[in-house]
Amino acid sequence: MSKTNSVKLPLLAAVIAFSACNSGNSTQKNADTTKVPAFNMADIDSTFKPCGDFDNYVNGNWKKHNPVPSTESRWGAFNILDKENKEVRLKGIIAEISSKKDLKKGTEEQQIADYYASFLDTATIEKRGITPLQPYLDQINGIKTLADWANVTGELQRIGISTFTGFGVDADAKDSKMNVLYQGQDGLSLGEKSYYERQDSATKNVRDEFVKHIDKMFTLAGFTEANPGKTILDFETKLAKAQLSNVELRDPVKTYNRAAYGELKKLAPDFDWDGFTQKQDIKSDTLIIQNKGYLTAANGILKATPLDVLKTYTKWQLLTRFAGYLPKGIDEENFHFFGTVLTGKKAQKTRAERSIRSTDGTLGMPLGKLFAKKYFPETSKKKVSEMIENVRKVYGERIDKLTWMSDSTKAMAHKKLASFTYKIGYPDKWKDYSSIDIQKDKLIENAISAVLYHHKEDVAKIGKPVDKSEWGMTPQTVNAYYNPLNNEVVFPAGILQPPFYNADADDAINYGGIIAVIGHEFTHGFDDQGSQFDADGNLKNWWTKSDRENFDKLTKRYIEYFSNIEALPGFKINGALTIGENVADLGGLTLAYHALEKSFEGKEQPKPIDGFTWQQRFFLGWAQVWHGNITDAALRNQIQTDPHSPARWRINGPLPHLVEFQQAWSCSDSSKMVLPADKRVVIW
């Protein structure tokens, strides 16, 4: 079951990869014992000035010496650390398990070893061709009515195949202690409606290549439909026009429409909802509808669409979902479009590298248990807990000093801040995955078995109390998130490594790294979305009218500021889409800086290191976390689909608003990295 309307938002750039060492050398041996330099002075390009272009000043030489590898679309601190976690640490764990004999069926070690082997076994994959998909293709070919189509797409949803709509299960946004069924829009192969609407040459080219890609995929699969690419683009374009944009989807009030199950039948009466839901084992009297207007429009689209078109579309969704598990020709064509055309990757990773990543994607938690045991000491958990409490204390002090917020709203903000909970490293309890059936020679069936496990798990949650001990990320993930429904911040073990957290670094570098990350996640509880949820995680207004208006004025100014930044010719940052992440970056930097300053109270000020004061090193720490290169194609894709600003502007974007930055680097008022006092945005 795809969580189309989940409000568990990953709040660091999940798409930007990470580094275990500042030099960008991800192959260093003994990475877990070798001291990593706090900051690599060789990364600095002194032909730039910190007050003119801080990113290129701090990271200019790093960028020159670390071009985007041919197998990547972007390359930076996140990517390198992610590579280290997967291709060194997880690789070692999998190799150790795979060397064992006679692993017991259903154990996590057997599942990991045999799934890994099944992905590596290209000879069997080539021999089987697309026959593992034949039972599903037979169902599609047997469709004779729209009701049949609803039943078949419902069956396919169980194994992760998209159609025009999808269901998800999550905590009820207005009763966060209970799980509820969500319905949302779905079915766009290109991910976001702007790809179907923009008329610039780059986006038009993507659509042209999309049509060619589908035509070639159908030929490779042996399908005989005429002009499938144009057929599918035309159908998806109709869906896209009826869908909410990614900016509109950010509105938790607009997308929360509680209704009785029967409301679905009234909104889209020509679609067999009973057959669609029954095939997914979904039973619920109530649900949250994302956009009623979309369902009405989709009903008209489906009714007017020839059945052969719907069958072609469904075949495509099945084929593209499993393309990476199919023979070489299909796999390579899938990479050509989604890897090269959409994101600019020049070459696919080796089969061995992909086997590790696929195993991680399918059996992430069983692998995470072993990863956490080996690479995350309890001392790190204790240290991060102390950091979090430090940030909480400073946030409370910042709230007290706000001039735009009334005392009554401040009291509610303090209540929410005090209610924040956090998870660090890895789950306190692990689930039983033994029912996932993994066999050495059946890759697609293995992937399907894992999907069915999670589908069954989700369906069982409907109408049941929320288990707040659950994690939304695996321990090895290089990321972090804030979940407004639990009012919690979560920091997996994967990100608690250099350059984010470096036990050998000075405090200033760590505060600019991991403390700013912690502050970022805290601030998500008070960004444009998170601020609409109360201390208990419920979608409920806790603001006075005037305070909310003041907050909205500040965020509007910050939206306008980022919307004027042109990341590529003709492609400006979408300030409305990225406002949550931009506010969190600004808040995280502010909190971390003042937490660092507070930590020195009553102590002797630290002496400069490498000629930089602690104030300057704080900002060096921030910039090295986000250093990176990116292909133009990936940058265009990010601007259209991603709620995070490009890495370069996560560095340079917030700094002109911070008087602390101007003071640290003695920037003149006329410097490019300085804004006039009346143009600066200070929220938290």
XYZ file of C-alpha atoms in Angstrom:
684
model
C 0.000 0.000 0.000
C 1.548 3.291 -1.046
C 1.244 6.072 1.485
C -0.021 8.690 -0.919
C -1.169 11.068 1.778
C 1.309 10.399 4.550
C 2.171 13.490 6.558
C 5.305 11.903 7.955
C 7.645 14.260 6.205
C 11.339 13.531 5.745
C 12.891 16.859 6.582
C 16.469 16.643 5.431
C 17.398 16.246 1.806
C 16.787 12.579 1.262
C 17.924 12.908 -2.317
C 21.315 14.429 -1.537
C 24.007 11.898 -0.644
C 26.642 12.069 2.060
C 30.370 11.819 3.037
C 32.363 10.010 5.659
C 35.326 12.243 4.972
C 35.668 15.797 3.775
C 38.170 14.936 1.070
C 35.470 13.073 -0.843
C 37.515 9.865 -0.785
C 34.825 7.336 0.007
C 37.160 4.351 -0.276
C 39.405 5.025 2.715
C 40.030 1.942 4.823
C 39.223 1.682 8.509
C 36.732 4.517 8.129
C 35.293 3.845 11.570
C 38.596 4.164 13.443
C 40.542 6.723 11.433
C 40.225 10.267 12.708
C 38.369 12.452 10.259
C 39.563 16.077 10.102
C 37.053 18.538 11.496
C 37.439 20.704 8.424
C 39.668 20.251 5.392
C 41.400 23.566 4.686
C 42.238 22.385 1.180
C 38.540 22.650 0.264
C 38.646 26.462 0.477
C 38.897 28.484 -2.731
C 40.345 31.827 -1.665
C 39.664 33.359 -5.085
C 36.150 33.788 -3.692
C 35.350 35.956 -0.675
C 33.191 34.679 2.188
C 31.046 37.820 2.043
C 30.521 37.478 -1.699
C 29.835 33.759 -2.243
C 30.215 31.683 0.899
C 29.527 28.341 -0.777
C 32.259 28.730 -3.383
C 34.658 30.221 -0.826
C 34.309 27.279 1.575
C 33.760 24.516 -0.977
C 35.211 25.786 -4.257
C 38.226 23.497 -4.310
C 36.165 20.574 -3.037
C 33.826 21.043 -6.014
C 36.748 21.164 -8.464
C 38.201 17.908 -7.146
C 34.907 16.057 -6.653
C 32.915 16.114 -9.901
C 29.682 14.163 -10.042
C 30.606 10.493 -10.660
C 29.168 8.965 -13.822
C 26.828 6.759 -11.751
C 25.369 9.690 -9.796
C 23.185 12.713 -10.482
C 24.585 14.672 -7.538
C 27.567 14.338 -5.274
C 28.105 15.791 -1.830
C 28.434 15.106 1.858
C 25.154 13.167 2.061
C 25.915 10.999 -0.977
C 29.404 10.081 0.119
C 28.327 9.042 3.602
C 25.423 7.093 2.104
C 27.886 5.319 -0.193
C 30.135 4.558 2.776
C 27.231 3.137 4.776
C 26.004 0.947 1.943
C 29.050 -0.017 -0.090
C 31.438 -0.472 2.830
C 29.485 -1.135 6.026
C 26.411 -2.933 4.661
C 28.551 -4.703 2.089
C 30.688 -6.137 4.880
C 27.625 -7.258 6.833
C 26.074 -8.943 3.787
C 29.366 -10.607 2.828
C 29.745 -12.027 6.320
C 26.204 -13.419 6.280
C 26.513 -14.794 2.743
C 29.616 -16.771 3.706
C 27.599 -18.863 6.166
C 26.216 -22.274 5.262
C 22.761 -23.795 5.845
C 20.983 -20.645 7.005
C 17.596 -21.465 8.512
C 14.593 -20.532 6.379
C 12.798 -17.408 7.608
C 15.695 -16.042 9.624
C 16.860 -12.525 8.862
C 20.266 -13.845 7.813
C 18.692 -16.267 5.317
C 16.468 -13.534 3.914
C 19.362 -11.091 3.501
C 21.762 -13.632 1.965
C 19.222 -15.128 -0.453
C 17.722 -11.809 -1.569
C 21.210 -10.471 -2.280
C 22.002 -13.649 -4.244
C 18.749 -13.410 -6.218
C 19.560 -9.858 -7.355
C 23.078 -10.910 -8.402
C 21.860 -13.950 -10.333
C 21.545 -12.300 -13.744
C 21.651 -15.635 -15.567
C 18.383 -16.722 -13.935
C 16.876 -13.268 -14.456
C 17.652 -13.437 -18.187
C 16.317 -16.999 -18.448
C 13.016 -16.156 -16.768
C 12.433 -12.978 -18.797
C 9.091 -11.366 -17.965
C 7.401 -14.662 -17.091
C 7.225 -13.737 -13.356
C 4.834 -10.947 -14.400
C 2.686 -13.153 -16.649
C -0.049 -13.901 -14.055
C -0.619 -10.157 -13.668
C -0.471 -9.543 -17.422
C -3.090 -12.253 -17.884
C -5.362 -10.436 -15.452
C -4.905 -7.174 -17.361
C -5.502 -8.828 -20.737
C -8.676 -10.398 -19.356
C -10.290 -7.045 -18.473
C -13.613 -6.596 -20.306
C -15.342 -3.825 -18.310
C -14.466 -0.795 -16.215
C -15.491 -2.819 -13.149
C -12.974 -5.488 -14.153
C -10.327 -2.792 -14.425
C -11.112 -1.547 -10.899
C -10.769 -5.087 -9.531
C -7.492 -5.779 -11.320
C -5.929 -2.447 -10.343
C -6.996 -3.103 -6.766
C -5.195 -6.455 -6.871
C -2.133 -4.775 -8.373
C -2.142 -2.068 -5.701
C -1.398 -4.790 -3.147
C 1.968 -5.331 -4.833
C 2.787 -1.646 -5.233
C 1.481 -0.900 -8.739
C 0.187 2.648 -9.148
C -3.080 3.725 -10.697
C -5.031 7.005 -10.674
C -5.560 6.850 -6.910
C -3.995 5.168 -3.911
C -4.565 4.499 -0.234
C -2.316 4.927 2.756
C -2.623 4.385 6.498
C -1.311 6.860 9.027
C -2.257 8.615 12.226
C -5.405 10.699 11.925
C -4.270 14.313 11.613
C -7.124 15.388 13.927
C -6.953 12.415 16.280
C -3.273 11.496 16.229
C -3.623 8.570 18.632
C -5.617 6.553 16.089
C -4.744 5.291 12.616
C -7.008 6.130 9.714
C -7.286 5.339 5.998
C -6.157 8.109 3.615
C -7.006 8.385 -0.075
C -4.883 10.449 -2.429
C -4.085 11.228 -6.047
C -1.546 9.013 -7.807
C -0.550 7.580 -11.163
C 1.856 10.120 -12.731
C 4.986 8.394 -14.028
C 6.892 11.701 -14.084
C 6.062 12.372 -10.453
C 4.604 15.886 -10.566
C 2.044 17.690 -12.696
C 4.436 20.442 -13.844
C 6.213 17.897 -16.050
C 2.989 17.595 -18.051
C 2.291 21.341 -18.218
C 5.516 23.363 -18.529
C 6.333 24.560 -22.051
C 10.069 25.229 -21.735
C 12.325 23.259 -24.071
C 13.901 21.121 -21.316
C 10.531 19.895 -20.021
C 9.186 19.339 -23.530
C 12.248 17.214 -24.220
C 11.499 15.100 -21.133
C 7.980 14.433 -22.449
C 9.329 13.522 -25.905
C 11.860 11.145 -24.363
C 9.147 9.691 -22.118
C 7.100 8.702 -25.158
C 10.140 7.109 -26.836
C 11.011 5.317 -23.600
C 7.589 3.716 -23.237
C 7.553 2.661 -26.895
C 10.928 0.969 -26.471
C 9.972 -0.682 -23.182
C 6.853 -2.201 -24.750
C 8.912 -3.522 -27.656
C 11.503 -5.039 -25.326
C 8.744 -6.688 -23.271
C 7.113 -8.124 -26.375
C 3.917 -6.100 -25.985
C 2.096 -5.300 -29.242
C 0.059 -2.182 -28.402
C 0.359 0.594 -31.008
C 1.868 3.935 -29.947
C 1.816 3.167 -26.204
C 4.025 6.138 -25.347
C 1.660 8.744 -26.768
C -1.337 6.867 -25.363
C 0.066 6.921 -21.830
C 1.364 10.495 -21.967
C -2.072 11.711 -23.119
C -3.855 9.784 -20.347
C -1.456 10.895 -17.600
C -1.682 14.503 -18.825
C -5.449 14.412 -18.267
C -4.903 13.094 -14.746
C -2.222 15.707 -14.077
C -4.490 18.590 -15.033
C -7.018 17.445 -12.416
C -4.468 16.955 -9.633
C -3.267 19.311 -6.925
C 0.222 20.723 -7.369
C 3.005 19.807 -4.966
C 2.579 23.234 -3.374
C -1.148 22.700 -2.804
C -0.437 19.283 -1.305
C 1.499 21.031 1.463
C -1.746 22.373 2.943
C -2.804 19.920 5.687
C -6.196 21.602 6.099
C -7.096 21.613 2.403
C -6.129 17.956 2.015
C -7.971 16.760 5.148
C -11.520 15.866 4.146
C -13.031 13.305 6.500
C -15.818 11.341 4.873
C -17.817 8.154 5.096
C -16.602 5.398 2.799
C -19.769 5.818 0.720
C -18.650 9.320 -0.260
C -16.175 7.734 -2.690
C -19.074 6.228 -4.619
C -20.842 9.583 -4.831
C -17.728 11.404 -6.066
C -16.725 8.732 -8.600
C -19.825 6.576 -9.181
C -18.519 4.868 -12.320
C -15.542 3.341 -10.531
C -16.106 0.094 -8.611
C -14.783 1.142 -5.197
C -16.014 -2.020 -3.495
C -14.067 -4.252 -5.849
C -11.008 -1.960 -5.673
C -10.890 -1.927 -1.856
C -11.871 -5.565 -1.323
C -8.995 -6.731 -3.504
C -6.715 -4.820 -1.121
C -8.390 -6.255 2.005
C -9.362 -2.734 3.006
C -12.348 -2.351 5.304
C -13.131 1.063 6.758
C -16.299 3.031 7.384
C -14.459 6.348 7.220
C -11.438 7.794 5.465
C -9.659 11.073 4.727
C -10.077 12.190 1.120
C -7.245 14.312 -0.209
C -9.148 16.215 -2.908
C -12.813 15.575 -3.680
C -12.633 17.581 -6.886
C -9.963 15.269 -8.262
C -12.121 12.189 -7.756
C -15.027 13.812 -9.595
C -12.736 14.817 -12.452
C -11.066 11.387 -12.521
C -14.465 9.710 -12.771
C -15.168 11.671 -15.928
C -11.726 10.872 -17.334
C -12.096 7.142 -16.684
C -15.612 7.026 -18.105
C -14.458 8.726 -21.305
C -11.276 6.666 -21.720
C -11.411 3.572 -23.943
C -10.823 0.359 -22.020
C -7.845 -0.516 -24.219
C -6.141 2.708 -23.092
C -6.678 1.838 -19.425
C -5.269 -1.641 -20.032
C -2.217 -0.194 -21.820
C -1.689 2.243 -18.957
C -1.917 -0.569 -16.390
C 0.540 -2.738 -18.319
C 2.933 0.192 -18.317
C 2.614 0.733 -14.569
C 3.338 -2.969 -13.970
C 6.315 -2.999 -16.334
C 7.931 0.189 -15.046
C 7.467 -0.862 -11.408
C 9.503 -4.043 -11.887
C 11.832 -2.913 -14.694
C 14.912 -2.937 -12.462
C 14.319 -6.626 -11.673
C 13.911 -7.718 -15.301
C 16.413 -8.732 -18.040
C 19.268 -6.452 -19.031
C 17.624 -4.747 -22.012
C 14.586 -3.592 -20.021
C 16.697 -2.718 -16.994
C 19.088 -0.577 -19.051
C 16.301 1.241 -20.884
C 14.625 1.962 -17.551
C 17.892 3.468 -16.307
C 18.342 5.455 -19.518
C 15.133 7.379 -18.941
C 14.810 7.655 -15.176
C 18.566 7.829 -14.573
C 20.013 9.685 -17.561
C 17.147 11.717 -19.051
C 15.532 12.772 -15.772
C 18.607 13.204 -13.567
C 21.701 13.242 -15.780
C 23.418 10.038 -14.644
C 25.834 8.773 -17.299
C 26.292 5.196 -16.136
C 24.452 2.690 -13.999
C 26.040 1.346 -10.817
C 27.595 -2.106 -10.931
C 25.318 -5.065 -10.307
C 27.085 -5.734 -7.002
C 26.504 -2.163 -5.809
C 22.876 -2.311 -6.880
C 22.453 -5.657 -5.130
C 23.458 -4.076 -1.828
C 21.108 -1.137 -2.339
C 18.213 -3.343 -3.417
C 18.711 -5.591 -0.390
C 18.761 -2.499 1.802
C 15.607 -1.168 0.154
C 13.745 -4.461 0.595
C 15.078 -5.673 3.957
C 16.211 -2.385 5.470
C 15.210 -3.018 9.058
C 16.762 -6.501 9.388
C 19.967 -5.013 7.957
C 19.566 -1.977 10.201
C 19.542 -4.126 13.307
C 22.985 -5.482 12.388
C 24.234 -2.059 11.282
C 23.253 -0.382 14.550
C 24.806 -3.132 16.649
C 28.132 -2.796 14.852
C 28.420 0.914 14.120
C 26.435 2.907 16.686
C 27.805 2.923 20.248
C 25.550 3.771 23.186
C 27.866 6.691 24.022
C 26.801 8.422 20.794
C 23.141 8.035 21.759
C 23.802 9.694 25.106
C 25.749 12.551 23.500
C 23.030 13.272 20.936
C 20.388 13.272 23.702
C 22.360 15.965 25.491
C 22.580 17.986 22.271
C 18.832 17.772 21.730
C 18.078 19.051 25.225
C 20.536 21.878 24.662
C 18.645 22.918 21.520
C 15.286 22.610 23.310
C 16.459 24.994 26.023
C 17.717 27.593 23.552
C 14.527 27.325 21.484
C 12.512 28.178 24.584
C 14.666 31.248 25.176
C 14.237 32.316 21.557
C 10.450 32.014 21.862
C 10.491 34.278 24.912
C 12.378 36.964 22.970
C 10.040 37.063 19.967
C 8.541 40.490 19.365
C 5.934 39.404 16.807
C 4.204 36.793 19.013
C 1.834 37.406 21.928
C 2.269 35.877 25.384
C -0.729 33.576 24.985
C 0.630 32.006 21.804
C 4.095 31.836 23.334
C 2.647 29.755 26.156
C 1.234 27.283 23.635
C 4.538 27.222 21.720
C 6.331 26.371 24.974
C 3.830 23.588 25.602
C 4.504 22.101 22.175
C 8.277 22.441 22.597
C 8.156 20.722 25.982
C 6.142 17.867 24.444
C 8.725 17.125 21.744
C 9.962 13.537 21.943
C 12.894 12.062 20.073
C 14.322 8.812 18.770
C 18.037 8.291 18.283
C 20.013 5.683 16.389
C 17.657 2.725 16.061
C 14.282 1.363 17.275
C 13.904 0.101 20.831
C 12.079 -2.956 19.513
C 12.391 -4.875 16.256
C 9.595 -6.426 14.195
C 9.322 -10.026 13.069
C 9.889 -10.268 9.312
C 10.066 -14.080 9.152
C 6.894 -14.347 7.040
C 8.603 -12.646 4.075
C 9.374 -15.493 1.692
C 12.817 -15.050 0.109
C 14.214 -17.549 -2.406
C 17.622 -17.481 -4.125
C 16.282 -17.773 -7.661
C 13.095 -15.676 -7.614
C 13.944 -11.972 -7.462
C 10.571 -10.505 -8.454
C 8.666 -12.851 -6.164
C 11.018 -11.827 -3.342
C 10.286 -8.145 -3.909
C 6.555 -8.858 -4.075
C 6.627 -10.883 -0.857
C 8.201 -7.945 0.979
C 5.637 -5.512 -0.442
C 2.768 -7.796 0.562
C 4.161 -8.009 4.101
C 4.050 -4.228 4.456
C 0.645 -3.990 2.782
C -0.819 -6.492 5.250
C 0.830 -4.624 8.120
C -0.665 -1.307 7.006
C -4.186 -2.648 6.448
C -4.173 -4.177 9.930
C -3.555 -0.724 11.428
C -6.756 0.875 10.131
C -8.848 2.079 13.073
C -6.255 0.871 15.589
C -4.187 2.945 18.069
C -0.943 4.390 16.721
C 2.265 2.636 17.777
C 4.479 5.623 18.486
C 7.555 3.439 18.834
C 7.593 2.803 15.065
C 10.294 4.321 12.892
C 9.828 5.894 9.459
C 13.486 5.372 8.491
C 16.001 2.579 8.841
C 18.991 3.037 11.203
C 21.485 3.194 8.319
C 19.662 6.051 6.574
C 21.648 9.275 6.197
C 18.772 11.569 7.049
C 16.496 12.765 9.844
C 12.854 13.782 10.119
C 10.195 15.503 12.171
C 6.808 13.773 12.410
C 4.095 16.318 13.302
C 1.593 13.593 14.224
C 3.882 12.239 16.936
C 5.466 15.642 17.625
C 8.812 13.868 17.478
C 12.244 14.273 15.926
C 14.104 11.194 14.699
C 17.849 10.831 14.078
C 18.979 7.503 12.569
C 22.470 6.215 13.321
C 23.373 6.684 9.651
C 23.577 10.471 9.878
C 25.349 10.614 13.235
C 28.775 10.393 11.595
C 31.222 12.899 10.026
C 30.769 15.498 8.701
C 27.448 15.843 10.555
C 28.733 14.612 13.900
C 32.471 14.203 14.370
C 33.695 13.128 17.798
C 37.166 14.440 16.904
C 35.967 17.900 15.834
C 35.781 21.121 17.847
C 32.388 22.227 19.129
C 31.973 24.976 16.540
C 32.197 22.544 13.620
C 29.776 20.102 15.270
C 27.305 22.846 16.142
C 27.353 24.027 12.517
C 26.723 20.406 11.505
C 24.686 18.097 13.724
C 23.313 20.785 16.070
C 22.037 22.787 13.091
C 20.452 19.529 11.829
C 18.786 19.019 15.217
C 17.629 22.641 15.204
C 16.337 22.139 11.674
C 14.147 19.238 12.772
C 12.906 21.112 15.851
C 11.983 24.061 13.650
C 9.852 21.820 11.444
C 7.466 21.671 14.378
C 7.002 25.393 13.861
C 7.273 25.803 10.073
C 4.329 26.562 7.766
C 3.014 22.989 8.115
C 4.238 21.846 11.532
C 2.940 24.995 13.190
C -0.601 23.880 12.372
C -0.267 20.838 14.663
C -0.544 21.159 18.448
C 1.479 19.621 21.279
C -0.426 16.320 20.946
C 0.186 16.072 17.201
C -3.330 17.096 16.174
C -4.201 19.431 13.314
C -5.543 22.182 15.532
C -5.054 25.934 15.638
C -3.178 27.126 18.744
C -2.450 30.646 17.493
C -4.217 33.943 17.987
C -5.433 35.466 14.724
C -2.934 38.324 14.801
C 0.013 36.067 15.645
C -0.815 33.773 12.740
C -1.019 36.767 10.431
C 2.393 37.945 11.647
C 3.874 34.499 11.037
C 2.327 34.276 7.566
C 3.745 37.699 6.649
C 7.235 36.546 7.606
C 6.963 33.287 5.674
C 5.535 35.137 2.656
C 8.602 37.372 2.607
C 10.849 34.300 2.788
C 8.891 32.646 -0.040
C 9.401 35.724 -2.205
C 13.103 35.834 -1.337
C 13.756 32.258 -2.501
C 11.403 32.559 -5.487
C 13.722 35.214 -6.924
C 16.732 32.880 -6.938
C 17.422 31.479 -10.411
C 19.148 28.124 -9.960
C 19.322 27.505 -13.730
C 18.331 29.708 -16.668
C 14.533 29.655 -16.717
C 14.292 27.617 -13.514
C 13.819 29.590 -10.323
C 13.482 27.982 -6.915
C 9.848 27.434 -5.965
C 9.707 29.408 -2.728
C 6.218 28.145 -1.886
C 7.224 24.489 -2.320
C 10.471 24.850 -0.344
C 9.247 27.177 2.411
C 9.086 24.473 5.104
C 12.663 23.341 4.533
C 13.926 26.909 4.133
C 12.327 27.994 7.409
C 13.806 24.924 9.093
C 17.300 25.737 7.778
C 17.021 29.327 8.973
C 15.729 28.220 12.365
C 18.271 25.427 12.687
C 21.196 27.766 12.021
C 19.862 30.364 14.440
C 19.277 27.862 17.231
C 22.621 26.122 16.761
C 24.598 29.369 16.748
C 23.031 30.625 19.967
C 23.312 27.201 21.592
C 27.038 27.264 20.802
C 27.367 30.788 22.144
C 25.526 29.768 25.302
C 27.844 26.782 25.810
C 30.793 29.172 26.195
C 29.179 31.275 28.933
C 31.451 31.527 31.961
C 34.307 29.908 30.051
C 37.340 31.177 28.233
C 36.538 31.815 24.587
C 38.038 29.126 22.321
C 41.141 30.182 20.459
C 41.104 30.315 16.651
C 41.818 27.090 14.776
C 43.545 27.294 11.389
C 43.141 31.040 11.665
C 39.342 30.943 12.041
C 37.399 32.078 15.107
C 34.767 29.801 16.629
C 32.085 32.021 15.065
C 33.605 31.516 11.623
C 34.119 27.801 12.136
C 30.451 27.419 12.979
C 29.553 28.606 9.486
C 32.334 26.501 7.949
C 30.678 23.501 9.597
C 27.324 24.389 8.024
C 28.781 24.876 4.545
C 30.732 21.603 4.517
C 27.596 19.630 5.407
C 25.937 20.888 2.210
C 28.889 20.954 -0.189
C 28.007 19.293 -3.449
C 27.834 19.155 -7.233
C 24.749 18.311 -9.287
C 23.880 17.688 -12.932
C 21.646 20.196 -14.694
C 19.014 17.517 -15.313
C 18.904 16.569 -11.631
C 18.744 20.231 -10.652
C 15.747 20.820 -12.918
C 14.080 17.721 -11.501
C 14.738 18.876 -7.945
C 13.312 22.341 -8.576
C 10.110 20.843 -9.990
C 9.549 18.041 -7.492
C 11.572 18.479 -4.298
C 10.535 20.533 -1.221
C 14.235 21.144 -0.495
C 16.190 23.984 -2.073
C 19.339 23.010 -4.009
C 22.330 22.431 -1.727
C 24.140 25.563 -2.878
C 21.209 27.670 -1.758
C 20.795 25.809 1.500
C 24.243 27.255 2.212
C 23.997 30.740 0.727
C 20.220 31.256 1.037
C 19.727 31.771 4.786
C 23.080 33.393 5.626
C 22.280 36.963 4.420
C 19.418 36.995 6.940
C 21.749 36.290 9.882
C 23.459 39.254 11.474
C 25.649 36.668 13.211
C 27.113 35.711 9.820
C 27.853 39.316 8.897
C 29.572 39.889 12.228
C 31.553 36.636 12.101
C 33.099 37.478 8.731
C 33.171 41.294 9.133
C 31.094 41.737 5.980
C 30.274 45.264 4.885
C 26.643 46.291 4.498
C 27.114 46.313 0.719
C 28.344 42.694 0.539
C 26.412 40.191 -1.596
C 26.016 37.900 1.426
C 24.380 40.657 3.496
C 20.824 41.984 3.353
C 19.687 45.347 4.733
C 18.196 45.030 8.203
C 14.657 45.725 6.915
C 14.958 42.959 4.310
C 16.089 40.246 6.700
C 13.632 37.603 7.827
C 13.886 36.483 11.451
C 11.187 33.997 12.451
C 12.385 31.815 15.320
